[in-house]
Coordinates of N, CA and C in Angstrom, one line a residue:
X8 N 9.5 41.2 26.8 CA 8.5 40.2 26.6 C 7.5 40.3 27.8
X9 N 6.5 40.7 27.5 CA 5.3 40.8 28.9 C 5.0 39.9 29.3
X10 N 5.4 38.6 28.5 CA 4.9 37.2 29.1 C 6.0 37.1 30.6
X11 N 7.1 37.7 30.3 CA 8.1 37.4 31.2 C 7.6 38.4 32.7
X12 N 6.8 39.7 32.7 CA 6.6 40.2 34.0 C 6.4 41.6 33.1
X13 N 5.9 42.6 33.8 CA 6.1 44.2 33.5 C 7.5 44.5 33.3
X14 N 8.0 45.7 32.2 CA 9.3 45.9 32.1 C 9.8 46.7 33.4
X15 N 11.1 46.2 33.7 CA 11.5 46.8 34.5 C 12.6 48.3 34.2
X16 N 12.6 48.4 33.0 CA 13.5 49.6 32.4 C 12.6 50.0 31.3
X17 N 12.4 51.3 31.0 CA 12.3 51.1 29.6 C 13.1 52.8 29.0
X18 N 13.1 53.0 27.3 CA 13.7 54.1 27.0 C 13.3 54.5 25.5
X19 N 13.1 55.3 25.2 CA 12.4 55.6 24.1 C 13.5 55.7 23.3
X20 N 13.1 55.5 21.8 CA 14.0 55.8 21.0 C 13.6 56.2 19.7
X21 N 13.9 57.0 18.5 CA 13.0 57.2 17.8 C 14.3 57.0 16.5
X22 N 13.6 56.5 15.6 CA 14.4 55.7 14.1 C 13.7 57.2 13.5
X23 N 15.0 57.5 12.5 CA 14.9 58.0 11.2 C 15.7 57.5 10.3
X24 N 15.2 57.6 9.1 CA 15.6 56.7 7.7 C 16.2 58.4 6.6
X25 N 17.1 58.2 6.6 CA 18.2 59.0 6.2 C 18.5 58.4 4.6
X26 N 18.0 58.9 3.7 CA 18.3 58.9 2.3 C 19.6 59.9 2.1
X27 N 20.7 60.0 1.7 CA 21.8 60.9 1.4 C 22.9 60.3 0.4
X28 N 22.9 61.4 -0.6 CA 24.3 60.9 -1.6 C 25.8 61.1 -0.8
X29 N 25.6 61.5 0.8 CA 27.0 61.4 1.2 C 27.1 60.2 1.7
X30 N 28.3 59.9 1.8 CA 28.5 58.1 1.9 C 28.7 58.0 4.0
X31 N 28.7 56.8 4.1 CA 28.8 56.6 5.8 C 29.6 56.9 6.4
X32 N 30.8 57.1 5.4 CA 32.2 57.4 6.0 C 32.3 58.9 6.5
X33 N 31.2 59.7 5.3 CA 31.7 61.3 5.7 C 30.5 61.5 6.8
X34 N 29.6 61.1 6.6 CA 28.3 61.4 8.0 C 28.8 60.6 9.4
X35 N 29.9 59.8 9.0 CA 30.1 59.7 10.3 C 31.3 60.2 10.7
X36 N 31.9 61.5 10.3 CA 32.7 62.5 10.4 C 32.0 63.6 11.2
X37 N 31.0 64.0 10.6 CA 30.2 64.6 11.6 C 28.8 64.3 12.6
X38 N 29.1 62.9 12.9 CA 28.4 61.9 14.3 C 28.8 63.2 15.2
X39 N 27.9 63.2 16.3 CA 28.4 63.7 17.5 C 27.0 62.8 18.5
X40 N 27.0 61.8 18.9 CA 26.1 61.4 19.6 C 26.5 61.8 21.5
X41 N 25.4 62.2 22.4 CA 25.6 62.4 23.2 C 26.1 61.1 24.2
X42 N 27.4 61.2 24.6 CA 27.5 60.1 26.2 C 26.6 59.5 26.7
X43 N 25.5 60.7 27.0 CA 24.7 60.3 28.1 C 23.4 59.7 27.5
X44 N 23.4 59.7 26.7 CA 22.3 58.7 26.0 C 22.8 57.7 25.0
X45 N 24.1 57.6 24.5 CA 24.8 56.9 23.5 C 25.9 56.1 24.0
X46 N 25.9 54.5 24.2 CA 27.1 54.1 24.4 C 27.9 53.5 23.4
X47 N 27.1 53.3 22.0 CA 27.8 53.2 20.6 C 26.8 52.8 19.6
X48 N 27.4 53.3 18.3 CA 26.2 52.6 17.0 C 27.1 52.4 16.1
X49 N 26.2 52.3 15.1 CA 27.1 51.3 14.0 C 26.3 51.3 12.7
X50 N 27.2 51.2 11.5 CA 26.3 51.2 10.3 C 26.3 50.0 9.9
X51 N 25.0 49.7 9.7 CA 24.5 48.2 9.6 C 23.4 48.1 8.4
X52 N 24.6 47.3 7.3 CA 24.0 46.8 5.9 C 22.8 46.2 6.0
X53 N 22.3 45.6 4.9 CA 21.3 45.0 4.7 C 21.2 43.3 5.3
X54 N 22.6 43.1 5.0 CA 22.8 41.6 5.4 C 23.0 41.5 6.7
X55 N 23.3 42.6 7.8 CA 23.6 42.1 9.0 C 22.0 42.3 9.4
X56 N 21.0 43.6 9.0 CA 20.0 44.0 9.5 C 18.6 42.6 9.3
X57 N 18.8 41.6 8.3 CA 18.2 41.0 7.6 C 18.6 39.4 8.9
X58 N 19.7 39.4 9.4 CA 20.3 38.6 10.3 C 19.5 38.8 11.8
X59 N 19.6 40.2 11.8 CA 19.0 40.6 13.2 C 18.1 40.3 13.4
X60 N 17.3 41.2 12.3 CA 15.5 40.6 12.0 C 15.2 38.8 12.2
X61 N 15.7 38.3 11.8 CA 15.6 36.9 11.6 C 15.9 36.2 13.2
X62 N 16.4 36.7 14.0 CA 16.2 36.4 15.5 C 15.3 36.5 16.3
X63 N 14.0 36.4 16.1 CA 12.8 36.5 16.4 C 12.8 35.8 18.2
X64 N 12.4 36.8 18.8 CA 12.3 36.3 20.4 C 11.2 35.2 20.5
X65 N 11.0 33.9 20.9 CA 10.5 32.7 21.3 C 10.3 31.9 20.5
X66 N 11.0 32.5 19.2 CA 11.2 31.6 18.3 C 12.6 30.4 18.0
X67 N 12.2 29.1 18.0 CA 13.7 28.4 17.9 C 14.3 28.5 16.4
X68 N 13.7 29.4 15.0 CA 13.7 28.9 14.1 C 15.6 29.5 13.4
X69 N 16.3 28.8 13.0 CA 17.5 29.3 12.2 C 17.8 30.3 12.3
X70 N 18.7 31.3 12.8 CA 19.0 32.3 12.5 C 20.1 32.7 11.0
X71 N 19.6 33.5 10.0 CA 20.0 33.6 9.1 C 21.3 34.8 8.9
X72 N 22.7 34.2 9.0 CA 23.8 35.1 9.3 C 24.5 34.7 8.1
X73 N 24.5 34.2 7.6 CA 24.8 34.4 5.3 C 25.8 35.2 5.1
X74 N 26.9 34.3 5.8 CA 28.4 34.3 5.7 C 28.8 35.9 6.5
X75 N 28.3 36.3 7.3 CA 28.8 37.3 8.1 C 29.9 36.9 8.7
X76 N 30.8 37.6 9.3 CA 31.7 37.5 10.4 C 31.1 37.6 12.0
X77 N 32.2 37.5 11.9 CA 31.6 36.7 13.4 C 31.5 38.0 14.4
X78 N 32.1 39.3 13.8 CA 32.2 40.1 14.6 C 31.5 41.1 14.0
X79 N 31.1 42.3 14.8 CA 30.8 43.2 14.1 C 31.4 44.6 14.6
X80 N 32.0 45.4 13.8 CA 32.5 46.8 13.5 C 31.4 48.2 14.5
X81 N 32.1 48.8 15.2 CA 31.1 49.2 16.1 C 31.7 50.6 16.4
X82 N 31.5 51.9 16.7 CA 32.2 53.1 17.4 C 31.7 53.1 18.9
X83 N 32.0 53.4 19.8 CA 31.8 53.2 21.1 C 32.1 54.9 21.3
X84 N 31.0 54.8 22.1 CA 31.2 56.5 22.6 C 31.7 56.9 23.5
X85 N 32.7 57.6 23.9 CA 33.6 57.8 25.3 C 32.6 58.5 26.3
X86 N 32.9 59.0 27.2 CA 32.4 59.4 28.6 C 32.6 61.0 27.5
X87 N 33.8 61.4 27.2 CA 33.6 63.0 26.2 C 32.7 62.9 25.2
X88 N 32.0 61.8 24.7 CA 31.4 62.0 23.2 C 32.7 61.5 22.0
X89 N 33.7 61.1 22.2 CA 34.5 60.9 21.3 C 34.4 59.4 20.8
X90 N 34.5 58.9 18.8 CA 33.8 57.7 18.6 C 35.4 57.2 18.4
X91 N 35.7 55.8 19.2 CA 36.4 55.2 19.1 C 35.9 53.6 18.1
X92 N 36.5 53.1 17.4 CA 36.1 51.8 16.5 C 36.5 50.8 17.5
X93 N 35.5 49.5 17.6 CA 35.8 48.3 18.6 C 34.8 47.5 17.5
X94 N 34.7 46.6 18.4 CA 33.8 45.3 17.5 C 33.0 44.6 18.9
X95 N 32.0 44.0 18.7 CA 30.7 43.4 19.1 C 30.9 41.6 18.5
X96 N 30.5 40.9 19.1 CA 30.6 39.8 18.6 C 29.4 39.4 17.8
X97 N 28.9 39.2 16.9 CA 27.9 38.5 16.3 C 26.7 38.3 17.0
X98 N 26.6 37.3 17.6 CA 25.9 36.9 18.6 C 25.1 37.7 19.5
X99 N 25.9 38.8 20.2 CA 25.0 40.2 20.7 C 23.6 40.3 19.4
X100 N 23.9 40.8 18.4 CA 22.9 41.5 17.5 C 21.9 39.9 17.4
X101 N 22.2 38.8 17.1 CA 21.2 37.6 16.6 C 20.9 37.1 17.9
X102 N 21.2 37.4 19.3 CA 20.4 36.8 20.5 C 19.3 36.9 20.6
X103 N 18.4 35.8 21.1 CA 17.2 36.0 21.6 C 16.8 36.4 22.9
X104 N 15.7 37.1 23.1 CA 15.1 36.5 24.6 C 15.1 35.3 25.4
X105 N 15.4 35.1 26.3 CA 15.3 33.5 26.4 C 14.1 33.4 27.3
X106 N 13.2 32.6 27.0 CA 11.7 32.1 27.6 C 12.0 32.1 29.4
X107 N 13.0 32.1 29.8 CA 13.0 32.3 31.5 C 14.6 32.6 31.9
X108 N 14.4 32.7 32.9 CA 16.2 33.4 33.3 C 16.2 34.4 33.3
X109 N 17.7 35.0 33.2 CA 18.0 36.6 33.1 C 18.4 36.5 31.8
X110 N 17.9 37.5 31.2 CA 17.8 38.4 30.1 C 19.2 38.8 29.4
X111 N 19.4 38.8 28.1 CA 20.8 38.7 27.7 C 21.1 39.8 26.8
X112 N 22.1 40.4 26.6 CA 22.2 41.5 25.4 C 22.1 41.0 24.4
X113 N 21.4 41.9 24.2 CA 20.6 41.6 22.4 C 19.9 43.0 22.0
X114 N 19.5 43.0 20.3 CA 18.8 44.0 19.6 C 17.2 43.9 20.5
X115 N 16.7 45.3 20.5 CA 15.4 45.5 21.0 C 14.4 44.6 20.2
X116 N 13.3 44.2 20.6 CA 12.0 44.5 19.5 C 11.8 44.9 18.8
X117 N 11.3 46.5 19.3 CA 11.3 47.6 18.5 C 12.6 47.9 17.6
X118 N 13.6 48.1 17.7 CA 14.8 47.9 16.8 C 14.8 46.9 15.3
X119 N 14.1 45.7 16.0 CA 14.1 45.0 15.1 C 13.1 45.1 14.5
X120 N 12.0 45.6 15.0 CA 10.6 46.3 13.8 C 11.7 47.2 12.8
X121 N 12.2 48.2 13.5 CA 12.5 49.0 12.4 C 13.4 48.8 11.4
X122 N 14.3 47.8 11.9 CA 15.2 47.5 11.0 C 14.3 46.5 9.7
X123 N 13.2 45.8 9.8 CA 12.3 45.2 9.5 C 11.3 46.5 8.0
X124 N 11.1 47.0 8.8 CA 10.7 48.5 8.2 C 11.4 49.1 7.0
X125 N 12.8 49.0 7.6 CA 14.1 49.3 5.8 C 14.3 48.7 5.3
X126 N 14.0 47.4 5.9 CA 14.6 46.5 4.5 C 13.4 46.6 3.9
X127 N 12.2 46.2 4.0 CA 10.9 46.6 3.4 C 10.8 48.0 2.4
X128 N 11.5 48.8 2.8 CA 11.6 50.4 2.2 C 12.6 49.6 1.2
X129 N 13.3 49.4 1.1 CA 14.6 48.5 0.3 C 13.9 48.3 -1.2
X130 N 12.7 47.0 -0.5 CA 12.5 46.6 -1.6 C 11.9 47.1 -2.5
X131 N 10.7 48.3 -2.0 CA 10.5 49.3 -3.0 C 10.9 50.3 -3.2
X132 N 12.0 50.8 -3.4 CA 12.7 51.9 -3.6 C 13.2 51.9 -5.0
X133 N 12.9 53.2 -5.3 CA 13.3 53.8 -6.3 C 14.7 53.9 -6.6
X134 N 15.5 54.2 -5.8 CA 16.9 54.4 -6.1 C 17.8 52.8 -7.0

């Protein structure tokens, strides 16, 4: 948030939208994300992405979590590249910015444009 000061980190990241008849389970058989730029991801439905989106930074309004758990399902990437399964609490992904203080883990902006971006692809899609 630039209202808050110039970023003091930043890191690029680039979204691609992956149509495929193989299911998540077998593409993520062959995941190999690097250590050194990956500390974990996760396959995230419609209803968690639609959750995230809905956490809008400086906004107080409802965050819409529609019977999710409270946790979320996560691979964590070792120091080798190896994906081990752990879980994230909810809350990580639906946090906001908070208007002053120190800054809390949470989904990007940009993240959340994109995830913003598929659900939108969602609703007109052909498949």
């Amino acid at each position: 948030m630039l209202s808050r000061g110039l970023p003091q980190r930043h890191h690029i990241v680039i979204y691609m939208l992956l149509r495929s008849s193989v299911s998540h389970l077998q593409l993520q058989a062959s995941l190999s994300p690097s250590p050194a730029e990956v500390s974990a991801c996760l396959w995230a439905d419609s209803r968690l992405a639609r959750a995230i989106v809905s956490a809008v930074d400086g906004e107080d309004s409802e965050v819409k979590v529609d019977g999710l758990q409270s946790s979320v399902s996560v691979s964590q990437v070792s120091a080798e590249g190896a994906l081990t399964d752990s879980a994230l609490p909810l809350e990580v992904f639906v946090s906001r910015a908070p208007a002053s203080g120190p800054d809390v883990e949470r989904v990007s902006t940009g993240t959340k444009f994109a995830l913003e971006l598929w659900l939108r692809s969602l609703e007109t899609s052909d498949l």
